[in-house]
Amino acid sequence: MKAPLSFFIFFCLLGTSSAMYKQWIPNTNFENTSNWDKGRVPCARDLILFDSNEAVSVFVQATHSLTDMYIPLNGEFIMAPGAGFAAFDDSYDPGCETASKVTFNTAENYQWYDPTLWHGATSLENLDQGKYIFSVDEERVPCQYDDVIFPPETSFRVNIASSEQMIQLRSIAIMGQKFTSDSHLTEYMQSHSAKLQFHGPGTFRLSNTRCPDKSGCECGNTADHDRICAALLQNSGNQCPVAACKDPLKPVGHCCEICGATVSLEYFTGFDIEVYQNRVLHTFLSLPKNAGIQMAISKVNGSLAFLGTVQRNSVSSIQIVLIDNRTGSQIGTHAEQLAKDIMGDIAEHGESFGIAAGHLQAATGSNWNAQRTNGHATATIAGTVVGVVLLLLLLGIVLLLYRKGILRSHPSLHLNFFWKRKYDLDPSEQSNDTGFDNPMFDTESTPTASAGMCSVEETLEKIGSRNSELYYINPLYDETELSA
Ligand SMILES: *[C@@H]1O[C@H](CO)[C@@H](O)[C@H](O)[C@H]1NC(C)=O
């Protein structure tokens, strides 16, 4: 009973439609403690200060009694029903015995293109329940077919400066009012509230349509990539954190390098990103053993080194980014294993999904370890050589002593010991040759699939020994090569 239910929940959670909702996180609400420099909402005896130049809209949910408040020249309070300000009547206010200056933190620096200021989900329910999706940084910011939400009962201020001067969206909801047409939004943008909420050189254009291409739509934020990454890294001195693996990956649309795996797909007519996404979700990601892996799948532009394939009209490809929650030498290994499983599935069934080819790249902590293991193996070999020389020397001495009649034990005893040493060494040499276990390959397959399968295994052995090497399978072209 449990399995079908969790399957159903999973199905709903990850969504089957290309709908994507992006919700703005910060707010300028009066009752939000993080909007005040003292980390608390001002109480009755406090002196409340707004910078006189602060252009801000502030939503007030409750009634506050106050002694003194300096308000901005160009700002507004939006009062919830029943909310307001009242003069302090000297009544007892627990926790507010001493008066202090409490200043409203500026909201001037929040930028639309800051990926840390958005939550993304495939449905409004998932947004409410905190079931957010993982995506590359460019796609954490609203994409051209996304629905944008500024939640009801919250005020905000956002800088919409954009490289394209035009932010394309499907729709935008502001404080409970949803806009789907440009004319209505343009009208709203003339209002005093809107001018406090949105500033900077940028405008919106609403399409009110979902992505019309079944194979997916690019997010459309590439022109603002630098702006997005600058915002992401503004608090870390514009520096990406150091990835804990050798030759980390740089997914298209992402700001920093990651440990994990990417699979890039070349597709042809008939490819449906939703159908394929569901295939991956239900065949792999929903398995309990894959808990802890996060996947982002989207259409991206270019950057693929499709070696030796036919040039296609479009340079778009489907990028799958996989990261896991492992650490240390294990970081990325789980993601890599899943990526290999996905590649195996593509080798066998890719054509029926409209996939022409797939590339796998992986960067894991174990690659680092493999390097260290190699060093260790070399040391062992050197040590063994020295050992063998010493042993031969010892054998010589023993033989000499034996011939002189001082020692009487059998020399073959020492020879056995020598062979055993040699044998012990062998498994460590073989340990680099890591095997690959993919249940998909155990099933009976057509000649076409097995042709692809051979090339998969060959390439896999290569990437097993070398870190982050491009790995490419193409059942279609391999087949023609074989028959030629
Ligand atoms: C308070 O404001 C901060 C920054 O604007 C925001 O991150 C946080 O989600 C807000 N908290 C609540 C409870 O609204």
Coordinates of C-alpha atoms and ligand atoms in Angstrom, one line a residue:
M1 CA 0.0 0.0 0.0
K2 CA 2.8 2.3 0.9
A3 CA 4.7 2.1 -2.4
P4 CA 1.9 3.2 -4.8
L5 CA 1.1 6.1 -2.5
S6 CA 4.6 7.4 -2.3
F7 CA 4.8 6.9 -6.0
F8 CA 1.8 9.1 -6.5
I9 CA 3.1 11.8 -4.2
F10 CA 6.3 11.8 -6.0
F11 CA 4.6 12.0 -9.3
C12 CA 2.7 15.1 -8.1
L13 CA 5.7 16.6 -6.4
L14 CA 8.0 16.6 -9.4
G15 CA 5.2 17.6 -11.7
T16 CA 4.3 16.6 -15.2
S17 CA 3.7 20.0 -16.7
S18 CA 6.3 22.5 -17.7
A19 CA 4.7 25.1 -15.4
M20 CA 7.2 26.8 -13.2
Y21 CA 6.4 29.2 -10.4
K22 CA 9.0 31.6 -9.0
Q23 CA 8.3 33.3 -5.7
W24 CA 10.1 36.4 -4.4
I25 CA 11.5 35.7 -0.9
P26 CA 12.4 39.0 0.8
N27 CA 9.8 41.4 2.0
T28 CA 9.7 44.9 3.6
N29 CA 6.9 44.0 6.1
F30 CA 6.9 46.1 9.3
E31 CA 6.5 42.9 11.5
N32 CA 9.5 41.1 9.9
T33 CA 12.3 41.2 12.5
S34 CA 15.0 41.0 9.9
N35 CA 13.9 44.3 8.5
W36 CA 15.1 46.1 11.6
D37 CA 18.7 46.8 12.7
K38 CA 18.1 45.6 16.2
G39 CA 16.8 42.3 14.9
R40 CA 13.4 42.9 16.5
V41 CA 10.2 44.8 15.7
P42 CA 10.2 48.2 17.4
C43 CA 8.1 48.5 20.5
A44 CA 6.2 51.4 22.0
R45 CA 9.1 53.4 23.7
D46 CA 11.5 53.0 20.7
L47 CA 12.4 55.8 18.3
I48 CA 11.6 54.4 14.9
L49 CA 13.8 55.6 12.1
F50 CA 13.4 55.3 8.3
D51 CA 16.1 56.8 6.2
S52 CA 14.6 60.0 4.7
N53 CA 15.7 59.0 1.2
E54 CA 14.4 55.4 1.5
A55 CA 11.7 54.9 -1.1
V56 CA 9.9 52.0 0.3
S57 CA 6.5 50.4 0.6
V58 CA 5.8 48.8 4.0
F59 CA 3.0 46.4 4.8
V60 CA 1.7 46.6 8.3
Q61 CA -0.2 43.7 9.7
A62 CA -1.1 44.7 13.2
T63 CA -1.6 47.8 15.4
H64 CA 1.6 49.3 16.9
S65 CA 1.7 52.0 19.6
L66 CA 4.6 54.2 19.2
T67 CA 6.3 57.2 20.7
D68 CA 8.2 58.7 17.7
M69 CA 8.7 57.7 14.1
Y70 CA 10.7 59.3 11.3
I71 CA 9.2 58.3 8.1
P72 CA 10.7 58.5 4.6
L73 CA 9.8 61.4 2.3
N74 CA 8.8 59.0 -0.5
G75 CA 7.3 55.9 1.0
E76 CA 4.0 54.3 2.0
F77 CA 2.5 52.1 4.6
I78 CA 0.0 49.6 3.4
M79 CA -2.3 48.7 6.3
A80 CA -3.9 45.3 6.7
P81 CA -7.5 45.5 7.8
G82 CA -7.4 46.5 11.5
A83 CA -3.8 47.5 11.5
G84 CA -2.5 50.9 12.3
F85 CA -0.3 53.1 14.5
A86 CA -1.5 54.5 17.9
A87 CA 0.1 57.0 20.2
F88 CA 1.9 55.4 23.1
D89 CA -0.3 55.8 26.2
D90 CA 2.4 55.0 28.8
S91 CA 0.8 51.7 29.6
Y92 CA 3.0 48.7 30.6
D93 CA 4.7 47.1 27.6
P94 CA 6.6 44.0 28.7
G95 CA 10.1 43.7 27.2
C96 CA 10.0 47.3 26.2
E97 CA 11.1 49.1 29.4
T98 CA 14.1 50.9 27.8
A99 CA 13.8 53.0 24.7
S100 CA 16.2 52.6 21.9
K101 CA 16.7 53.8 18.3
V102 CA 15.4 51.2 15.9
T103 CA 16.2 51.7 12.2
F104 CA 14.5 50.1 9.2
N105 CA 17.1 48.2 7.1
T106 CA 17.3 49.4 3.5
A107 CA 15.7 47.3 0.8
E108 CA 17.5 49.2 -1.9
N109 CA 19.9 46.5 -2.8
Y110 CA 17.6 43.6 -3.6
Q111 CA 17.9 42.6 -7.2
W112 CA 15.6 40.7 -9.5
Y113 CA 18.5 38.8 -10.9
D114 CA 19.7 37.5 -7.5
P115 CA 19.2 33.8 -7.6
T116 CA 19.2 33.5 -3.8
L117 CA 16.0 35.7 -3.6
W118 CA 13.7 33.3 -5.4
H119 CA 12.0 30.0 -4.6
G120 CA 11.0 27.8 -7.6
A121 CA 8.4 25.1 -7.7
T122 CA 6.3 23.2 -10.3
S123 CA 3.0 24.1 -8.7
L124 CA 1.5 26.6 -6.2
E125 CA 0.9 23.7 -3.8
N126 CA 4.6 22.8 -3.9
L127 CA 5.5 26.4 -3.3
D128 CA 3.3 26.5 -0.2
Q129 CA 4.7 23.3 1.1
G130 CA 8.3 24.3 0.5
K131 CA 8.9 21.7 -2.1
Y132 CA 11.3 23.7 -4.2
I133 CA 13.1 22.6 -7.3
F134 CA 16.9 22.5 -7.9
S135 CA 18.1 24.3 -11.0
V136 CA 21.2 26.0 -12.4
D137 CA 21.6 29.6 -11.2
E138 CA 20.3 31.3 -14.3
E139 CA 17.1 29.3 -14.0
R140 CA 16.6 30.1 -10.3
V141 CA 15.7 33.6 -11.5
P142 CA 12.3 33.7 -13.3
C143 CA 12.5 32.4 -16.9
Q144 CA 10.6 33.7 -19.9
Y145 CA 7.6 31.3 -19.5
D146 CA 7.5 31.3 -15.7
D147 CA 4.7 32.6 -13.4
V148 CA 6.1 35.1 -10.9
I149 CA 4.6 35.6 -7.5
F150 CA 5.0 38.4 -5.0
P151 CA 3.0 36.9 -2.1
P152 CA -0.2 38.5 -0.8
E153 CA 0.2 40.5 2.5
T154 CA 3.8 41.4 1.8
S155 CA 5.4 44.5 0.6
F156 CA 8.7 44.5 -1.3
R157 CA 11.2 46.5 -3.2
V158 CA 13.2 45.1 -6.1
N159 CA 15.7 46.5 -8.6
I160 CA 14.6 45.2 -12.1
A161 CA 17.7 46.5 -14.0
S162 CA 18.1 44.1 -16.8
S163 CA 20.6 43.6 -19.6
E164 CA 17.8 43.3 -22.1
Q165 CA 15.7 46.0 -20.5
M166 CA 12.8 43.7 -20.9
I167 CA 11.9 40.9 -18.5
Q168 CA 9.8 38.3 -20.3
L169 CA 7.4 36.3 -18.1
R170 CA 4.2 34.3 -18.4
S171 CA 2.4 36.2 -15.7
I172 CA 3.1 38.2 -12.5
A173 CA 1.1 38.3 -9.3
I174 CA 1.6 41.2 -7.0
M175 CA 0.1 41.2 -3.5
G176 CA -2.7 38.9 -4.6
Q177 CA -3.4 40.5 -7.9
K178 CA -2.5 38.5 -10.9
F179 CA -1.5 40.2 -14.2
T180 CA -1.5 38.2 -17.4
S181 CA -1.7 41.1 -19.9
D182 CA 0.7 43.8 -20.7
S183 CA -1.9 46.5 -20.8
H184 CA -3.1 45.8 -17.2
L185 CA 0.4 45.6 -15.9
T186 CA 1.5 48.8 -17.6
E187 CA -1.4 50.5 -16.0
Y188 CA -0.5 49.1 -12.6
M189 CA 3.2 50.1 -13.1
Q190 CA 2.1 53.8 -13.2
S191 CA 0.8 53.6 -9.6
H192 CA 2.6 55.0 -6.6
S193 CA 2.9 51.5 -5.0
A194 CA 4.4 50.0 -8.2
K195 CA 7.0 52.8 -8.3
L196 CA 8.1 52.0 -4.8
Q197 CA 8.0 48.2 -5.4
F198 CA 10.0 48.2 -8.7
H199 CA 12.9 50.4 -9.5
G200 CA 15.8 50.5 -12.0
P201 CA 15.8 50.4 -15.8
G202 CA 13.7 47.5 -16.7
T203 CA 10.1 46.6 -17.8
F204 CA 8.0 43.5 -18.0
R205 CA 6.5 41.8 -20.9
L206 CA 3.9 39.1 -20.3
S207 CA 3.1 36.4 -22.7
N208 CA 0.4 34.5 -20.8
T209 CA 1.5 31.4 -22.6
R210 CA 3.5 28.4 -21.7
C211 CA 6.6 27.2 -23.6
P212 CA 5.2 26.3 -27.0
D213 CA 8.0 23.8 -27.9
K214 CA 7.5 20.2 -26.7
S215 CA 11.3 19.7 -26.6
G216 CA 11.5 22.6 -24.1
C217 CA 12.3 26.3 -24.0
E218 CA 15.5 27.9 -23.0
C219 CA 15.2 30.0 -19.8
G220 CA 16.3 33.1 -21.6
N221 CA 18.5 34.6 -18.8
T222 CA 21.8 34.1 -20.6
A223 CA 22.2 37.8 -21.4
D224 CA 22.1 38.5 -17.6
H225 CA 24.5 35.6 -16.6
D226 CA 27.1 38.0 -15.3
R227 CA 24.6 40.0 -13.4
I228 CA 23.1 36.8 -11.9
C229 CA 26.5 35.5 -10.8
A230 CA 27.6 38.8 -9.4
A231 CA 24.5 38.9 -7.3
L232 CA 25.0 35.3 -6.2
L233 CA 28.6 35.9 -5.1
Q234 CA 28.2 39.5 -3.7
N235 CA 28.7 38.3 -0.2
S236 CA 31.7 36.1 -0.9
G237 CA 33.9 38.6 -2.6
N238 CA 32.9 37.5 -6.1
Q239 CA 34.6 34.1 -5.4
C240 CA 33.1 30.7 -6.0
P241 CA 33.6 28.2 -3.2
V242 CA 36.3 25.7 -4.0
A243 CA 34.8 22.5 -5.3
A244 CA 36.0 19.4 -3.4
C245 CA 36.9 17.3 -6.5
K246 CA 39.4 17.3 -9.3
D247 CA 38.4 19.0 -12.5
P248 CA 35.0 20.1 -11.3
L249 CA 32.2 20.6 -13.8
K250 CA 30.7 23.9 -15.0
P251 CA 27.1 23.3 -16.1
V252 CA 25.7 25.7 -18.7
G253 CA 23.9 28.5 -16.8
H254 CA 25.6 27.8 -13.5
C255 CA 27.9 30.3 -11.8
C256 CA 30.3 28.0 -10.0
E257 CA 31.9 24.7 -10.6
I258 CA 30.3 21.6 -9.1
C259 CA 31.1 18.1 -8.1
G260 CA 28.7 15.6 -9.5
A261 CA 27.7 14.7 -13.1
T262 CA 26.1 16.2 -16.1
V263 CA 24.4 14.4 -19.0
S264 CA 23.9 16.4 -22.2
L265 CA 21.5 15.1 -24.7
E266 CA 21.3 15.7 -28.4
Y267 CA 17.7 15.3 -29.5
F268 CA 15.7 15.1 -32.7
T269 CA 12.1 15.7 -33.7
G270 CA 9.7 14.1 -31.4
F271 CA 11.7 14.6 -28.2
D272 CA 9.4 15.8 -25.4
I273 CA 11.2 17.1 -22.4
E274 CA 8.3 16.4 -20.0
V275 CA 7.9 12.8 -21.2
Y276 CA 11.7 12.3 -20.8
Q277 CA 11.9 14.1 -17.5
N278 CA 9.1 11.8 -16.2
R279 CA 11.0 8.8 -17.5
V280 CA 14.1 9.7 -15.5
L281 CA 12.1 10.6 -12.4
H282 CA 10.1 7.4 -12.3
T283 CA 12.8 5.0 -13.5
F284 CA 15.7 6.4 -11.4
L285 CA 15.2 9.4 -9.2
S286 CA 12.1 8.0 -7.3
L287 CA 14.1 4.9 -6.3
P288 CA 14.8 5.0 -2.5
K289 CA 18.5 4.3 -3.2
N290 CA 18.7 7.6 -5.2
A291 CA 17.4 9.8 -2.3
G292 CA 19.9 12.5 -1.8
I293 CA 20.4 13.2 -5.4
Q294 CA 19.1 16.4 -6.9
M295 CA 18.5 16.8 -10.6
A296 CA 18.0 19.8 -12.8
I297 CA 16.9 19.2 -16.4
S298 CA 16.4 21.9 -19.0
K299 CA 17.1 23.0 -22.5
V300 CA 20.2 25.1 -22.8
N301 CA 22.1 26.8 -25.5
G302 CA 25.3 25.5 -27.0
S303 CA 28.6 24.8 -25.2
L304 CA 28.6 21.2 -26.2
A305 CA 31.6 19.6 -27.7
F306 CA 29.7 17.0 -29.8
L307 CA 32.7 15.3 -31.2
G308 CA 32.4 14.0 -34.7
T309 CA 28.6 14.3 -35.1
V310 CA 26.5 15.8 -37.8
Q311 CA 26.0 19.5 -37.3
R312 CA 22.4 20.3 -36.5
N313 CA 20.3 23.4 -37.2
S314 CA 19.8 24.1 -33.6
V315 CA 22.6 24.3 -31.0
S316 CA 20.2 23.7 -28.2
S317 CA 20.7 20.6 -26.1
I318 CA 19.1 19.1 -23.0
Q319 CA 21.3 19.4 -19.9
I320 CA 20.8 17.2 -16.9
V321 CA 22.7 18.2 -13.8
L322 CA 23.1 15.7 -11.0
I323 CA 24.5 16.5 -7.6
D324 CA 24.5 14.3 -4.4
N325 CA 24.7 14.9 -0.7
R326 CA 27.9 12.8 -0.2
T327 CA 31.0 14.4 1.1
G328 CA 34.8 13.9 1.1
S329 CA 36.1 11.3 -1.2
Q330 CA 32.5 10.2 -1.9
I331 CA 31.3 13.5 -3.2
G332 CA 29.7 13.2 -6.6
T333 CA 30.0 9.4 -6.8
H334 CA 26.3 8.8 -6.3
A335 CA 25.4 11.3 -8.9
E336 CA 27.9 9.7 -11.3
Q337 CA 26.4 6.3 -10.8
L338 CA 23.0 7.6 -11.6
A339 CA 24.3 9.4 -14.7
K340 CA 25.8 6.1 -15.8
D341 CA 22.4 4.4 -15.3
I342 CA 20.8 7.2 -17.3
M343 CA 23.4 6.7 -20.1
G344 CA 22.6 3.0 -20.1
D345 CA 18.9 3.7 -20.4
I346 CA 19.6 6.1 -23.3
A347 CA 21.7 3.4 -25.1
E348 CA 18.8 1.1 -24.9
H349 CA 15.7 3.3 -25.2
G350 CA 17.0 6.7 -26.2
E351 CA 15.9 6.5 -29.8
S352 CA 12.2 6.0 -28.8
F353 CA 12.4 9.2 -26.7
G354 CA 13.9 11.2 -29.6
I355 CA 17.4 11.2 -28.1
A356 CA 20.2 10.9 -30.7
A357 CA 23.2 11.0 -28.3
G358 CA 24.3 11.6 -24.8
H359 CA 27.4 12.9 -23.2
L360 CA 28.4 12.2 -19.6
Q361 CA 30.8 14.2 -17.6
A362 CA 31.6 13.5 -14.0
A363 CA 33.7 15.0 -11.3
T364 CA 33.9 13.2 -8.0
G365 CA 36.0 13.1 -4.8
S366 CA 37.0 9.5 -5.6
N367 CA 38.8 10.8 -8.7
W368 CA 41.1 12.5 -6.2
N369 CA 41.4 9.3 -4.3
A370 CA 42.2 7.4 -7.5
Q371 CA 45.1 9.7 -8.0
R372 CA 46.3 9.0 -4.5
T373 CA 45.8 5.3 -4.9
N374 CA 47.9 5.4 -8.1
G375 CA 50.7 7.1 -6.1
H376 CA 50.3 4.5 -3.4
A377 CA 50.6 1.6 -5.9
T378 CA 53.8 3.1 -7.4
A379 CA 55.2 3.3 -3.9
T380 CA 54.3 -0.3 -3.3
I381 CA 55.9 -1.4 -6.5
A382 CA 59.1 0.5 -5.6
G383 CA 59.0 -1.0 -2.2
T384 CA 58.6 -4.5 -3.6
V385 CA 61.6 -4.1 -5.9
V386 CA 63.7 -3.1 -3.0
G387 CA 62.2 -6.1 -1.1
V388 CA 63.0 -8.5 -3.9
V389 CA 66.6 -7.3 -4.2
L390 CA 66.9 -7.7 -0.4
L391 CA 65.3 -11.1 -0.7
L392 CA 67.7 -12.2 -3.4
L393 CA 70.6 -11.0 -1.4
L394 CA 69.2 -12.9 1.6
L395 CA 68.7 -16.0 -0.6
G396 CA 72.4 -15.7 -1.7
I397 CA 73.5 -15.5 1.9
V398 CA 71.3 -18.5 2.8
L399 CA 72.6 -20.5 -0.2
L400 CA 76.1 -19.6 0.8
L401 CA 75.5 -20.6 4.4
Y402 CA 73.7 -23.7 3.2
R403 CA 76.6 -24.7 1.0
K404 CA 79.0 -24.1 3.9
G405 CA 76.7 -26.5 5.9
I406 CA 75.8 -23.9 8.5
L407 CA 72.1 -23.9 7.6
R408 CA 70.0 -26.8 6.6
S409 CA 66.5 -25.5 5.8
H410 CA 65.0 -26.0 2.3
P411 CA 65.5 -23.0 -0.2
S412 CA 62.1 -23.5 -1.9
L413 CA 60.5 -22.2 1.2
H414 CA 62.0 -18.8 0.4
L415 CA 60.9 -19.1 -3.2
N416 CA 57.3 -19.6 -2.2
F417 CA 57.5 -16.6 -0.1
F418 CA 58.8 -14.6 -3.1
W419 CA 55.8 -15.7 -5.3
K420 CA 53.4 -14.9 -2.6
R421 CA 54.7 -11.4 -2.5
K422 CA 54.3 -11.1 -6.2
Y423 CA 50.7 -12.4 -6.0
D424 CA 49.7 -10.0 -3.3
L425 CA 50.6 -7.2 -5.5
D426 CA 48.4 -8.1 -8.4
P427 CA 44.9 -7.3 -6.9
S428 CA 46.1 -3.7 -6.1
E429 CA 47.0 -3.3 -9.8
Q430 CA 43.6 -4.5 -10.9
S431 CA 41.7 -2.3 -8.5
N432 CA 41.9 0.7 -10.8
D433 CA 40.0 -1.3 -13.4
T434 CA 36.6 -0.6 -11.7
G435 CA 33.7 -2.7 -13.0
F436 CA 30.4 -1.3 -14.0
D437 CA 27.2 -2.8 -12.8
N438 CA 24.1 -1.7 -14.6
P439 CA 20.9 -3.8 -14.3
M440 CA 19.7 -2.3 -17.6
F441 CA 22.3 -4.3 -19.5
D442 CA 21.2 -7.6 -18.1
T443 CA 18.0 -7.6 -20.1
E444 CA 17.9 -9.1 -23.5
S445 CA 18.5 -6.5 -26.1
T446 CA 18.3 -6.1 -29.9
P447 CA 21.4 -6.0 -32.0
T448 CA 21.1 -2.2 -32.3
A449 CA 21.1 -1.9 -28.5
S450 CA 24.0 -4.2 -28.0
A451 CA 26.0 -2.3 -30.5
G452 CA 25.4 0.8 -28.4
M453 CA 26.0 -1.2 -25.3
C454 CA 29.6 -2.2 -26.3
S455 CA 30.5 1.4 -27.0
V456 CA 29.1 2.4 -23.6
E457 CA 31.2 -0.1 -21.8
E458 CA 34.3 0.8 -23.7
T459 CA 34.0 4.5 -22.9
L460 CA 33.0 3.7 -19.3
E461 CA 36.3 2.0 -18.7
K462 CA 38.0 5.1 -20.0
I463 CA 36.3 7.4 -17.7
G464 CA 36.8 5.0 -14.9
S465 CA 40.5 5.6 -15.1
R466 CA 40.5 9.3 -16.2
N467 CA 38.7 12.0 -14.4
S468 CA 36.0 14.0 -16.0
E469 CA 36.7 12.7 -19.5
L470 CA 34.0 13.4 -22.1
Y471 CA 32.0 10.2 -22.6
Y472 CA 29.8 9.8 -25.6
I473 CA 27.5 7.2 -26.9
N474 CA 25.5 7.2 -30.0
P475 CA 23.6 4.1 -30.9
L476 CA 22.4 5.5 -34.2
Y477 CA 25.8 6.4 -35.6
D478 CA 27.6 3.5 -34.0
E479 CA 25.3 1.1 -35.9
T480 CA 26.1 2.7 -39.3
E481 CA 29.8 2.6 -38.5
L482 CA 29.6 -1.1 -37.7
S483 CA 27.8 -1.9 -40.9
A484 CA 30.1 0.2 -43.1
Ligands
LIG1 C1 11.8 38.7 6.5 O1 12.6 39.4 5.5 C2 13.7 38.7 5.1 C3 14.5 39.6 4.2 O2 13.7 40.5 3.5 C4 13.3 37.5 4.3 O3 14.3 36.7 3.9 C5 12.4 36.6 5.3 O4 11.9 35.5 4.5 C6 11.3 37.4 5.9 N1 10.6 36.6 6.9 C7 9.3 36.5 6.9 C8 8.8 35.7 8.1 O5 8.6 37.1 6.1

